[in-house]
Coordinates of C-alpha atoms (C1' of nucleotides) in Angstrom, one line a residue:
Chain A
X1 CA 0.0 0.0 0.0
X2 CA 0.7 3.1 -0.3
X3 CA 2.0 5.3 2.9
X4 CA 3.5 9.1 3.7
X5 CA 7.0 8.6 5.0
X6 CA 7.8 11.8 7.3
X7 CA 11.7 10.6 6.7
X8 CA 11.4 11.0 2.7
X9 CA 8.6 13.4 2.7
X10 CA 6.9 11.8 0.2
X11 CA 4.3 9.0 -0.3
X12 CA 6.0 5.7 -0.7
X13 CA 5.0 2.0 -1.8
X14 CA 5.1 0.0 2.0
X15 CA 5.2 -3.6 2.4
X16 CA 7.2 -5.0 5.5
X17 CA 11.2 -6.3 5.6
X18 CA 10.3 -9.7 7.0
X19 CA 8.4 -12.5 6.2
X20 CA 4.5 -10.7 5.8
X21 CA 4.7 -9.3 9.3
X22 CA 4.8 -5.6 9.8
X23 CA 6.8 -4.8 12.8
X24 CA 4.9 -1.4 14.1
X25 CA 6.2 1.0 17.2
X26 CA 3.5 3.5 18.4
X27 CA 4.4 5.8 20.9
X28 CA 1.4 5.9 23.4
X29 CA 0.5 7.8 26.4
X30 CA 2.2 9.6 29.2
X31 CA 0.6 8.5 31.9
X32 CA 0.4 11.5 34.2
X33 CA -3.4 12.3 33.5
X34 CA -6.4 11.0 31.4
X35 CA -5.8 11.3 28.0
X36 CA -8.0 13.8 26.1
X37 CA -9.6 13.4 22.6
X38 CA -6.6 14.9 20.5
X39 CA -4.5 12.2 22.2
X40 CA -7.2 9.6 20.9
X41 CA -7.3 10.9 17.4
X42 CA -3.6 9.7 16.9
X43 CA -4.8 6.5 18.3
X44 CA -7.8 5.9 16.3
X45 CA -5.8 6.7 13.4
X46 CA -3.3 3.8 14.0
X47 CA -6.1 1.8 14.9
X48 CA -7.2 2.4 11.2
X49 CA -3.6 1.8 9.6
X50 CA -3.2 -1.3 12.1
X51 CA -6.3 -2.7 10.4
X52 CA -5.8 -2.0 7.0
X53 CA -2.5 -3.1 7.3
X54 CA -4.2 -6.1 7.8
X55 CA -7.4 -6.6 6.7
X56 CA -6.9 -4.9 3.0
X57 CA -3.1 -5.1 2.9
X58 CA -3.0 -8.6 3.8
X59 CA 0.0 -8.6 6.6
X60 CA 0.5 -9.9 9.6
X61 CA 1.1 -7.0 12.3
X62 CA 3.2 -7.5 15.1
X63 CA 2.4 -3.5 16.9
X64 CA 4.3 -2.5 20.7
X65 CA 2.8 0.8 21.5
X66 CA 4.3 1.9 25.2
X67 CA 3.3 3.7 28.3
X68 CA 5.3 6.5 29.3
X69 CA 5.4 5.9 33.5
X70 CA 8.1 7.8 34.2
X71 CA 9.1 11.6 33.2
X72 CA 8.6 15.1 35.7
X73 CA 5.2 15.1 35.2
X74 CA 4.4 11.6 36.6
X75 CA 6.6 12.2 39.5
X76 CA 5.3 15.3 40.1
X77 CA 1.9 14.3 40.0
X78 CA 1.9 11.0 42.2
X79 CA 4.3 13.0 45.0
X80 CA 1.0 15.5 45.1
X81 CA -1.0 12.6 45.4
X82 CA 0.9 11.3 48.0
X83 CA 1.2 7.3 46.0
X84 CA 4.1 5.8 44.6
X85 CA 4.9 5.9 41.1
X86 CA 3.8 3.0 39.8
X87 CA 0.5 3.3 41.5
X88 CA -0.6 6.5 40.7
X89 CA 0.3 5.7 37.0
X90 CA -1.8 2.3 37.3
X91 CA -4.9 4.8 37.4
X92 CA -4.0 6.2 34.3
X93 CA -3.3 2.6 32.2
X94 CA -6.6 1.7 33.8
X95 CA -8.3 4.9 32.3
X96 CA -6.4 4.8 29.3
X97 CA -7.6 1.4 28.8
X98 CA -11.1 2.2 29.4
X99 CA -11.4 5.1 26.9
X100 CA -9.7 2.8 24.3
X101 CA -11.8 0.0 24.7
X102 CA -15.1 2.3 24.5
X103 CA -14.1 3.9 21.4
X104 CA -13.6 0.5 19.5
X105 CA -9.6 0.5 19.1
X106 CA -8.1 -2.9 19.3
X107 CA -5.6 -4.1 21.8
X108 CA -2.2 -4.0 20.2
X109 CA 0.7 -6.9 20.5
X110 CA 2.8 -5.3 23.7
X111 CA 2.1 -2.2 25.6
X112 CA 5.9 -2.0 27.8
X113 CA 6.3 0.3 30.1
X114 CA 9.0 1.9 30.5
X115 CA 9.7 1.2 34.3
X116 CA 9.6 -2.6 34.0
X117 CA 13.0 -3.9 34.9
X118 CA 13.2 -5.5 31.2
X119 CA 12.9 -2.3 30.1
X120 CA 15.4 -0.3 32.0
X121 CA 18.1 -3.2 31.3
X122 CA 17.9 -2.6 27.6
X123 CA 17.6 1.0 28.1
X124 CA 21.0 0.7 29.7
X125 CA 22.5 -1.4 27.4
X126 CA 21.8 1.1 24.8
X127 CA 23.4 4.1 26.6
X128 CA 26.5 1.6 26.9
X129 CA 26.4 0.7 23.2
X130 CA 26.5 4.4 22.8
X131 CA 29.1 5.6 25.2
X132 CA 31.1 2.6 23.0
X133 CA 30.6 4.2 19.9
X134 CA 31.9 7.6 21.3
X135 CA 28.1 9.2 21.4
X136 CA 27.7 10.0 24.8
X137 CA 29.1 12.4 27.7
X138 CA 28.6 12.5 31.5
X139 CA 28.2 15.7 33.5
X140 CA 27.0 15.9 36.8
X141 CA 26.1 12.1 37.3
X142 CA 23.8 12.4 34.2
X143 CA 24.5 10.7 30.5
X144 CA 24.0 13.0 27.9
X145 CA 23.9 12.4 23.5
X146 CA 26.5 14.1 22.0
X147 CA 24.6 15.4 18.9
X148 CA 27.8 16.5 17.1
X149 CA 28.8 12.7 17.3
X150 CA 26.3 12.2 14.3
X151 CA 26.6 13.5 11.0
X152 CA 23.4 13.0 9.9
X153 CA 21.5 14.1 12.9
X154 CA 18.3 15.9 12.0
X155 CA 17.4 13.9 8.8
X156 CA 13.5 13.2 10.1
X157 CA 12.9 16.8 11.6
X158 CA 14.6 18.2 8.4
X159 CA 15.9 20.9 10.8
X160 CA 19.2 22.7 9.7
X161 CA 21.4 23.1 13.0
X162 CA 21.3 26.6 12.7
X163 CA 18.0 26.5 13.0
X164 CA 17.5 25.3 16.2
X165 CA 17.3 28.3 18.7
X166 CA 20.0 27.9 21.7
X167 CA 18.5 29.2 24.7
X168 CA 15.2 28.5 24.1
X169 CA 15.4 26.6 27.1
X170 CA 18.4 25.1 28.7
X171 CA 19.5 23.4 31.9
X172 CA 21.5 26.5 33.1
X173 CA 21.2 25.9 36.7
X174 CA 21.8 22.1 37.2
X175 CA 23.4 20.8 34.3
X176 CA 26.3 21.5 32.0
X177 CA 25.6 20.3 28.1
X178 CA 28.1 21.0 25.5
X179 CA 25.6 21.6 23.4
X180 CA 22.0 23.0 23.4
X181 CA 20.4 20.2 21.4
X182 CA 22.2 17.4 23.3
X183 CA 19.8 15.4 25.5
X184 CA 19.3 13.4 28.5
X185 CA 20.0 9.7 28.2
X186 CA 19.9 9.0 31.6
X187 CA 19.4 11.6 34.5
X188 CA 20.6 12.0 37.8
X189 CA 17.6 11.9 40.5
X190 CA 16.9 13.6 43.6
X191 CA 16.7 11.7 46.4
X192 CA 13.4 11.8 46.9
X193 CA 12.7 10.6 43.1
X194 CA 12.0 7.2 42.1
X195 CA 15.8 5.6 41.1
X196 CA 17.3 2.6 39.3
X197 CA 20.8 1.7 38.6
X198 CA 21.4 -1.5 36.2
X199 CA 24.8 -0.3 35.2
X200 CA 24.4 4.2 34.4
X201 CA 24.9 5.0 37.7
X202 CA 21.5 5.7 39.9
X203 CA 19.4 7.3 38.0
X204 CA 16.1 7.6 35.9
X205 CA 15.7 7.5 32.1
X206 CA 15.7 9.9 29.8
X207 CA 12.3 10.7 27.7
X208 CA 13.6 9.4 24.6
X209 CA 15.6 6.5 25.6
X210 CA 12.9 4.1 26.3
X211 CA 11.0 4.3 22.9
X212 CA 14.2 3.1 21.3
X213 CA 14.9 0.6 23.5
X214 CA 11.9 -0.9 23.7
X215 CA 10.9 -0.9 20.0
X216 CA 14.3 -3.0 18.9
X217 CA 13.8 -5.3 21.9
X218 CA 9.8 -6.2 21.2
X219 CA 10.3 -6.0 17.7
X220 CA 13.7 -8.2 17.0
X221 CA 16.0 -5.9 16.4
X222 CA 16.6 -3.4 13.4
X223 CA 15.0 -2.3 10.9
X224 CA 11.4 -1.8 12.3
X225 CA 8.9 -1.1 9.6
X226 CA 6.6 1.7 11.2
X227 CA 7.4 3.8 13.8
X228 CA 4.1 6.6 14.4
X229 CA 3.0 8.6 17.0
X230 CA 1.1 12.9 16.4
X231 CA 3.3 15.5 14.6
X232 CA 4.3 16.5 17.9
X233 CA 6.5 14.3 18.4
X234 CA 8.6 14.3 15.0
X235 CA 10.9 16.8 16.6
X236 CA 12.8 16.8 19.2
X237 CA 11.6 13.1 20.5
X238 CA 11.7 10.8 17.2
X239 CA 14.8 12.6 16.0
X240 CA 16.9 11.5 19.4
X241 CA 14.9 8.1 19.1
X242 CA 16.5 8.2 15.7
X243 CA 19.9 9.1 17.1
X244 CA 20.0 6.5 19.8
X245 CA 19.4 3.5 18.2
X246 CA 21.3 3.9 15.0
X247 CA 23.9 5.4 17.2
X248 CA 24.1 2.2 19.1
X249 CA 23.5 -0.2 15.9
X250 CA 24.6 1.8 13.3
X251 CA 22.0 0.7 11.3
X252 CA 18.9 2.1 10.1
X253 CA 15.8 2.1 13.3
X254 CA 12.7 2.6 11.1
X255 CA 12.4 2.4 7.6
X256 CA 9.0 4.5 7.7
X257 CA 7.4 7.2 10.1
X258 CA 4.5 7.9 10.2
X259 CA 2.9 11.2 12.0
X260 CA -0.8 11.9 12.6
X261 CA -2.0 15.9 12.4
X262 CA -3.6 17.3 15.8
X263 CA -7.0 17.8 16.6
X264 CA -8.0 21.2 17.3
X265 CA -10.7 22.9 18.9
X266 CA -13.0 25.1 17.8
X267 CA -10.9 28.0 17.2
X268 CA -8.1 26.9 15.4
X269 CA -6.3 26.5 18.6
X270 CA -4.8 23.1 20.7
X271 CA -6.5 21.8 23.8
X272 CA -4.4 22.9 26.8
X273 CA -5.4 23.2 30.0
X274 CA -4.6 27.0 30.3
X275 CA -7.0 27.6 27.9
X276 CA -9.4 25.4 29.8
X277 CA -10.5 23.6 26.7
X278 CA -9.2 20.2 27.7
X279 CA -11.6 17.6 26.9
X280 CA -11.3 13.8 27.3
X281 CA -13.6 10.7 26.2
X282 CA -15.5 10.9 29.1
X283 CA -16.4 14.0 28.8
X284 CA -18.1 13.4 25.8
X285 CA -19.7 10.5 26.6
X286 CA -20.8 12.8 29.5
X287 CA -22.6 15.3 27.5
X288 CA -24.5 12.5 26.0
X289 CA -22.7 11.6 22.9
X290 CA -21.6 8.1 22.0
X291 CA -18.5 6.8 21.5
X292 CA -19.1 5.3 18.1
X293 CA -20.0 9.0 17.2
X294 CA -16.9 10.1 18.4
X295 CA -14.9 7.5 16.5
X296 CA -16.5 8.2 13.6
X297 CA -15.8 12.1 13.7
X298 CA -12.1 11.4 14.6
X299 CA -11.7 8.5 11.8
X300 CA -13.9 11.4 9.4
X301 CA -10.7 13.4 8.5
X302 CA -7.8 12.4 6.8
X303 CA -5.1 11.7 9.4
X304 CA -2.5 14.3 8.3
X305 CA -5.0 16.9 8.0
X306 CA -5.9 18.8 11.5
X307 CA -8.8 17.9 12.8
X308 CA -10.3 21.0 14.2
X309 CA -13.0 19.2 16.8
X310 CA -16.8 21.1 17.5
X311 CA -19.9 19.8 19.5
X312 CA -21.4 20.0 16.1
X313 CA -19.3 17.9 14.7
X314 CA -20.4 14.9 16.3
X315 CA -24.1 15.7 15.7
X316 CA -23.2 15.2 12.3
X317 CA -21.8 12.1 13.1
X318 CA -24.9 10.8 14.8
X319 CA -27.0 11.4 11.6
X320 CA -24.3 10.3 9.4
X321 CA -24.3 6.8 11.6
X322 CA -28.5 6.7 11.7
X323 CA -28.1 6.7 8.0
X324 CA -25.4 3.6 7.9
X325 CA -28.1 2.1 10.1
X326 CA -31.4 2.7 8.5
X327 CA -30.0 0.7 5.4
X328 CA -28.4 -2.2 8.0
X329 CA -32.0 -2.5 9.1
X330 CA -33.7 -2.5 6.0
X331 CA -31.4 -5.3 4.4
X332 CA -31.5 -7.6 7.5
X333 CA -35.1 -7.3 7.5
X334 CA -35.5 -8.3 3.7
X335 CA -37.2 -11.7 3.2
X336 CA -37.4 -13.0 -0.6
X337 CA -37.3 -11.8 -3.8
X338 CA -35.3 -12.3 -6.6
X339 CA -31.3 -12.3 -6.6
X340 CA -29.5 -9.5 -9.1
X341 CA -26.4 -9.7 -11.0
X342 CA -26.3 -5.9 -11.0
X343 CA -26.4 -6.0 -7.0
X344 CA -23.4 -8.4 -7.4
X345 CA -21.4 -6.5 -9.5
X346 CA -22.4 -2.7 -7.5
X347 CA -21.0 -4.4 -4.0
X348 CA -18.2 -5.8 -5.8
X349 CA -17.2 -2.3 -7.1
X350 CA -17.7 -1.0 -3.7
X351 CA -15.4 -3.4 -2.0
X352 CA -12.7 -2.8 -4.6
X353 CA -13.0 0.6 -4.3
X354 CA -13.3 1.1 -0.4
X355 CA -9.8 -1.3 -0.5
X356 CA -8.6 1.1 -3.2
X357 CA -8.5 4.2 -0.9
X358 CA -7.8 2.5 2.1
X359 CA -4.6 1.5 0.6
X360 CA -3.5 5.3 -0.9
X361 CA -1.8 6.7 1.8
X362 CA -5.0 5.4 4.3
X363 CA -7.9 7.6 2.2
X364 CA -10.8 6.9 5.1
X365 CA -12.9 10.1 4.4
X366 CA -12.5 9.1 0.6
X367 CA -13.5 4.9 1.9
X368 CA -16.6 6.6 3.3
X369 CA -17.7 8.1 0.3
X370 CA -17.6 5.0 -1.3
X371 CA -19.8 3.4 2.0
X372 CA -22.4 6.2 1.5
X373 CA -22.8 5.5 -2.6
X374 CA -23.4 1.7 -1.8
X375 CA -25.7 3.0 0.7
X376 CA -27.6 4.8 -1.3
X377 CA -28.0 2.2 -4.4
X378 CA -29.1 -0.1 -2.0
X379 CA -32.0 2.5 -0.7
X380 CA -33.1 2.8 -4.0
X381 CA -33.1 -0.7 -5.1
X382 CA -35.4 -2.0 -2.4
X383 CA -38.2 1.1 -3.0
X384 CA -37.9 -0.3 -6.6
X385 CA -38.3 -3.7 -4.9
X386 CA -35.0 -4.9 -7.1
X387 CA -32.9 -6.3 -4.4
X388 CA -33.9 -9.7 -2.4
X389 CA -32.6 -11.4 0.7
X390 CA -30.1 -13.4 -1.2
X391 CA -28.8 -9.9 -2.5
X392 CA -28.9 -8.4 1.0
X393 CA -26.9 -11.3 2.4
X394 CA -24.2 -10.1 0.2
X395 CA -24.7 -6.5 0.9
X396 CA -24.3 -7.2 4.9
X397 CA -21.1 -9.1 4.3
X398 CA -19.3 -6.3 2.1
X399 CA -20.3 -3.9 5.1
X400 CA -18.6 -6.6 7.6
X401 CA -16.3 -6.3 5.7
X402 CA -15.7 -2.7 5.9
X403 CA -16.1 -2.5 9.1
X404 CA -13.3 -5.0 9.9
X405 CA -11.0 -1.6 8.9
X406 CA -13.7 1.2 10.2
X407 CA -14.7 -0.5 13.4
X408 CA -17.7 1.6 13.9
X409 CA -20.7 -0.9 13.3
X410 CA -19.9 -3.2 15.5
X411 CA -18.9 -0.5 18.1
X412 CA -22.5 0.7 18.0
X413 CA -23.9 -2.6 17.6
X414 CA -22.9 -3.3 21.2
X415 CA -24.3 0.5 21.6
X416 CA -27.9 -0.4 20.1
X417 CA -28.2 -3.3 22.3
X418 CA -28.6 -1.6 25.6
X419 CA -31.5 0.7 24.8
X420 CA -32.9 3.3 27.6
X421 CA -36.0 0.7 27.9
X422 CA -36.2 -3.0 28.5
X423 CA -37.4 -4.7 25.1
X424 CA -39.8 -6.7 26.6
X425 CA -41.8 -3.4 27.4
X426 CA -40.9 -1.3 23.7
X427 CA -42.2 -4.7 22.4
X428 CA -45.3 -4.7 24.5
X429 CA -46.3 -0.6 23.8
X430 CA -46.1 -1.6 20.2
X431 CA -48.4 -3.7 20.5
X432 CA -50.5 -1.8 22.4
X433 CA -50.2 1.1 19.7
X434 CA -50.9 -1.2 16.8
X435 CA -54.4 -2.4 18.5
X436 CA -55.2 1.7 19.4
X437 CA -54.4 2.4 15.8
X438 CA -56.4 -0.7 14.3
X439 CA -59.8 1.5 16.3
X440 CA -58.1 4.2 15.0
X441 CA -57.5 6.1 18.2
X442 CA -54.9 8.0 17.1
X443 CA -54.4 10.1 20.2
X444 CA -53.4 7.3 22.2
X445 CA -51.4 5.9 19.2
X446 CA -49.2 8.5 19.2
X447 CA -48.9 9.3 22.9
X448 CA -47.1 5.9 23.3
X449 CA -44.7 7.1 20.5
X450 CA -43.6 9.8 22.2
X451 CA -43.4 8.3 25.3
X452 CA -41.2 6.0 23.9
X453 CA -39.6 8.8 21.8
X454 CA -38.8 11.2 25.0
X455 CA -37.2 7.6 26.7
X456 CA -34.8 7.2 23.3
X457 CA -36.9 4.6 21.3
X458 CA -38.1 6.3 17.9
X459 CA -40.6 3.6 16.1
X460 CA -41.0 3.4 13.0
X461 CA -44.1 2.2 10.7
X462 CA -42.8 -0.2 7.3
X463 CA -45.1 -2.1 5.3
X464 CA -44.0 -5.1 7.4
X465 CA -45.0 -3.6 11.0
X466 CA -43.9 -1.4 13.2
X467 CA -39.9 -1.2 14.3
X468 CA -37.9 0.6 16.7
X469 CA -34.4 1.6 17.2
X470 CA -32.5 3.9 19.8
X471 CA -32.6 7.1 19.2
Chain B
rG1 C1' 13.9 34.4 12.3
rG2 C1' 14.3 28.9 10.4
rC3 C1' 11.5 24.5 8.7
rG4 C1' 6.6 22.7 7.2
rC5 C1' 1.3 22.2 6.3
rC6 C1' -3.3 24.1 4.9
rG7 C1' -7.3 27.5 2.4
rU8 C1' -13.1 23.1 -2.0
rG9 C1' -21.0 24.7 -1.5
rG10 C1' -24.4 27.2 4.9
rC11 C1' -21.2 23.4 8.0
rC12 C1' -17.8 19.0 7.7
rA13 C1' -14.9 16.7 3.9
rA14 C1' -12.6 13.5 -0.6
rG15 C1' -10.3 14.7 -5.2
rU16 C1' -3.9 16.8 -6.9
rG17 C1' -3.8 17.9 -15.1
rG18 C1' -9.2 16.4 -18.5
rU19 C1' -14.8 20.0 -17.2
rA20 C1' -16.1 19.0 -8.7
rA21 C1' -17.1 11.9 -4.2
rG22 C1' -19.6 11.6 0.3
rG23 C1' -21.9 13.3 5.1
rC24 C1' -24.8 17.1 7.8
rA25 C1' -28.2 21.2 7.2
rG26 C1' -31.9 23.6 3.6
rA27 C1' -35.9 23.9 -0.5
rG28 C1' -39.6 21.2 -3.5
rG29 C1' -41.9 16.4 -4.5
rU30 C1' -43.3 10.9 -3.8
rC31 C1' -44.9 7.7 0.2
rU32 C1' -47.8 8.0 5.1
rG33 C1' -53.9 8.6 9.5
rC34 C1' -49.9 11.9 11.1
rA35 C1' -44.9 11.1 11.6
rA36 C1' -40.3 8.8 10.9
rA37 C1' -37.4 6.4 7.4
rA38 C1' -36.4 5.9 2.3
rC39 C1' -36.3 7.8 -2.7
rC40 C1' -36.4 11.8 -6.6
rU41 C1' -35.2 16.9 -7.9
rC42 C1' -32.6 21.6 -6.6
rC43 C1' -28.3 24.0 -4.1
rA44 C1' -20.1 25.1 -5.5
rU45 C1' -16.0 26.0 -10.7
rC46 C1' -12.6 25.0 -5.9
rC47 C1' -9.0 32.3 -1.2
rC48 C1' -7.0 36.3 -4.8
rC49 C1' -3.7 37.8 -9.0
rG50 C1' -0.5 36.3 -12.8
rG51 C1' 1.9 32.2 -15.7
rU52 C1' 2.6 27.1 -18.1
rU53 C1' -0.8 23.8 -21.0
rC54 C1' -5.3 21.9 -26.2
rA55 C1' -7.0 21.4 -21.0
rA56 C1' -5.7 23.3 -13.8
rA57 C1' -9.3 23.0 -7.9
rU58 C1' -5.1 20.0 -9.4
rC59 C1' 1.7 22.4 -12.0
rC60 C1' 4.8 27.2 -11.4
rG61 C1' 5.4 32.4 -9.4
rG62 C1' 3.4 36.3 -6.2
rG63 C1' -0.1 37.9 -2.7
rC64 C1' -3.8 37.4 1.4
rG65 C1' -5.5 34.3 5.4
rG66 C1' -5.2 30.1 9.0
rC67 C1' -2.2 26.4 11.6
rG68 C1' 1.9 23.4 13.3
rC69 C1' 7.1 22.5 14.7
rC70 C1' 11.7 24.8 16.3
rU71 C1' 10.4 24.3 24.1
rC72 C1' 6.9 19.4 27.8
rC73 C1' 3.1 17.6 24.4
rA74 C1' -0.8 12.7 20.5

RNA sequence: GGCGCCGUGGCCAAGUGGUAAGGCAGAGGUCUGCAAAACCUCCAUCCCCGGUUCAAAUCCGGGCGGCGCCUCCA
């Protein structure tokens, strides 16, 4: 398939190194707080290239996206909470977890974390590879990466040297770096910070070590196929990623990157808490919105174009996903008629086309477009009583099938199942509004529609009887 | 200041050389006890100005506007 490479700056035929496995690093979430809605557009988006990879491309996919349970912020944070470390970021794996299982995304190979003794050891192994090859310098108890060790330092961030402002922000009070844009490998804690020492000196890792360290050990070694994570991160922490493990295998770490665009709100402007516009999945399920809603909005937008996020947005989404399924309805509600070649040949089409713009450069909006057109013709060709159960069977499949990559249906399938009144009852006030309609009283008829209306059951009448669905 | 991205109908959004997918909203119509759903019809020449080309939303140049990174960040 076809995929952007941030490295080349271009869109570039992908198919894994090895066997038909794709070897995939994501970097996840820093566990210090909930993450918010722009965090889980990147996700979703790898979520979608995880499952095209597979399901159109045809690969295996081996994918290791971490937890970052270490860094000031984590310390910070469970010190003001008055828990240890690890505890306080169990809350936020838990709640991670949670969000990512309500908004459909599937549970990847290996999610490390970077404090797990496993973890550190190959951490430290790396600094030592790179203190042998000459890339590293101590000050102060801390391991730094010498940047001007590496001539081709920069390549991903396509940053000239120059062009990196010194003083921007540096260590002036504690530490002593030769350089401005060298970095931390391994840093020197306070006492009263959590510490390891498996061969640095006490100490705590650096941000960027562990994502290195971690891919080649979870994903046998270099070349990885994919690394990803949100533009963010392309510069400073996938550059060092990029100069710690080649520095310390001199070979290449990842033969593509891959960078999702932000979400932004309403404005034109990033969530941040100053701005008080922070808002995570909860939240929107809190105001009465439903996940699949809000997976669809975020999956609605090519994932290198911003996203810019509004309430509105996911009211759209609600129609758009009524719609989608009015028609699954309809078709799994068909009984006989004939079968049609020409419904054959239009899901056909659709299939190859959906696959088609999944695989240039992961074309969701555009895979959409070709959901909504099948939509349609299928509308159409049961008012004009031209498509039968046998043709429906093979209309249902197809939109299995899309779904395998779009993961919406069957999130709101499990949605749909839990409506705001017991079956048994909706079941019972239709019948009880078919006999008041059958004396033609009318009043009382449509009384028990709205009742069941205002509770979140909208019925509808069809030639063959009465049906409801949540609203 | 350096690097980069973007600007398509009322809103959202594909398309990157051959005369504008799709979703939402809106108008009219069919159907209906009324609704709802569904269907049909209508609703853009692609920020502006030049240029290249038989042909440009799509390529080049220049503007204007928005955003990102360069500093913790998905």
């Amino acid at each position: 398939m076809r995929l952007y490479n941030t490295l080349t700056r271009q869109e570039e035929e992908f198919a894994p190194l090895r066997d038909d496995t794709v070897r995939m690093y994501t970097c996840g979430l820093t566990v210090y707080a909930r993450g918010h809605i722009g965090n889980f557009r990147t996700f979703v988006a790898l979520d979608l290239l995880r499952r095209t990879l597979r399901e159109v491309a045809g690969y295996m996919v081996r994918q290791v996206m971490n937890f970052t349970d270490v860094d000031d912020r984590t310390i910070l944070e469970s010190n003001k909470a008055g828990v240890s470390l690890r505890e306080y970021t169990d809350r936020y794996v838990a709640a991670f977890r949670e969000d990512a299982e309500a908004l459909g995304l599937e549970a990847v190979e290996e999610n490390p974390r970077a404090t797990d003794e496993d973890n550190l050891r190959s951490m430290v192994e790396m600094i030592q590879s790179l203190t042998a090859n000459g890339h590293t310098y101590e000050s102060d108890g801390s391991v730094y990466f010498k940047i001007s060790s590496l001539s081709d330092y920069g390549k991903l961030a396509h940053l000239d040297h120059e062009g990196i402002q010194p003083g921007a922000r540096i260590d002036s009070d504690r530490y002593e770096k030769d350089d401005a844009r060298d970095f931390v490998l391994w840093k020197a804690t306070s006492p009263d910070e959590p510490t390891w020492d498996f061969g640095c000196g006490p100490g705590r890792p650096g941000w960027h070590i562990e994502c290195s360290a971690m891919a080649l050990r979870l994903l046998d070694g270099a070349p990885i196929d994919i690394h990803a994570g949100g533009v963010d991160l392309v510069f400073p922490h996938h550059e060092n990623e990029i100069a710690q493990a080649e520095g310390a295998t001199k070979e290449t770490f990842s033969r593509f990157w891959v960078h999702v665009e932000h979400l932004l709100m309403d404005e034109g402007v990033k969530m941040s808490k100053s701005l008080g516009n922070v808002f995570t999945v909860q939240d929107v399920l809190d105001k009465g919105y439903r996940a699949s809603a809000l997976r669809y909005v975020l999956l609605s937008v090519h994932y290198r174009k911003q996203l810019r996020f509004n309430w509105g947005s996911l009211d759209q989404a609600e129609e758009a996903l009524k719609r989608l399924f009015g028609c699954l309805a309809r078709l799994e509600e068909l009984t006989g008629g004939e079968t049609h070649d020409e419904v054959a040949e239009r899901v056909e089409a659709a299939r190859a086309d959906f696959a088609a713009k999944l695989r240039q450069d992961l074309n969701v909006p555009g895979a959409l477009g070709v959901v909504f057109e099948l939509i349609r013709f299928v509308n159409t060709s049961i008012d004009n009583d031209e498509l039968g159960q046998g043709d429906a069977a093979e209309v249902l499949a197809a939109f299995d099938e899309f779904d395998k990559v779009l993961g919406v249906i069957s999130l709101r399938r499990a949605e749909e199942a839990q409506p705001g009144v017991p079956v048994d009852e909706i079941e019972q006030l239709i019948a009880d509004r078919k006999a008041a309609r059958a004396r033609r009283d009318f009043a009382a008829a449509d009384a028990i529609r709205d009742d069941l209306d205002a509770r979140g059951v909208a019925l509808e009448d069809t030639p063959a009887g009465t049906t409801w669905k949540r609203k």
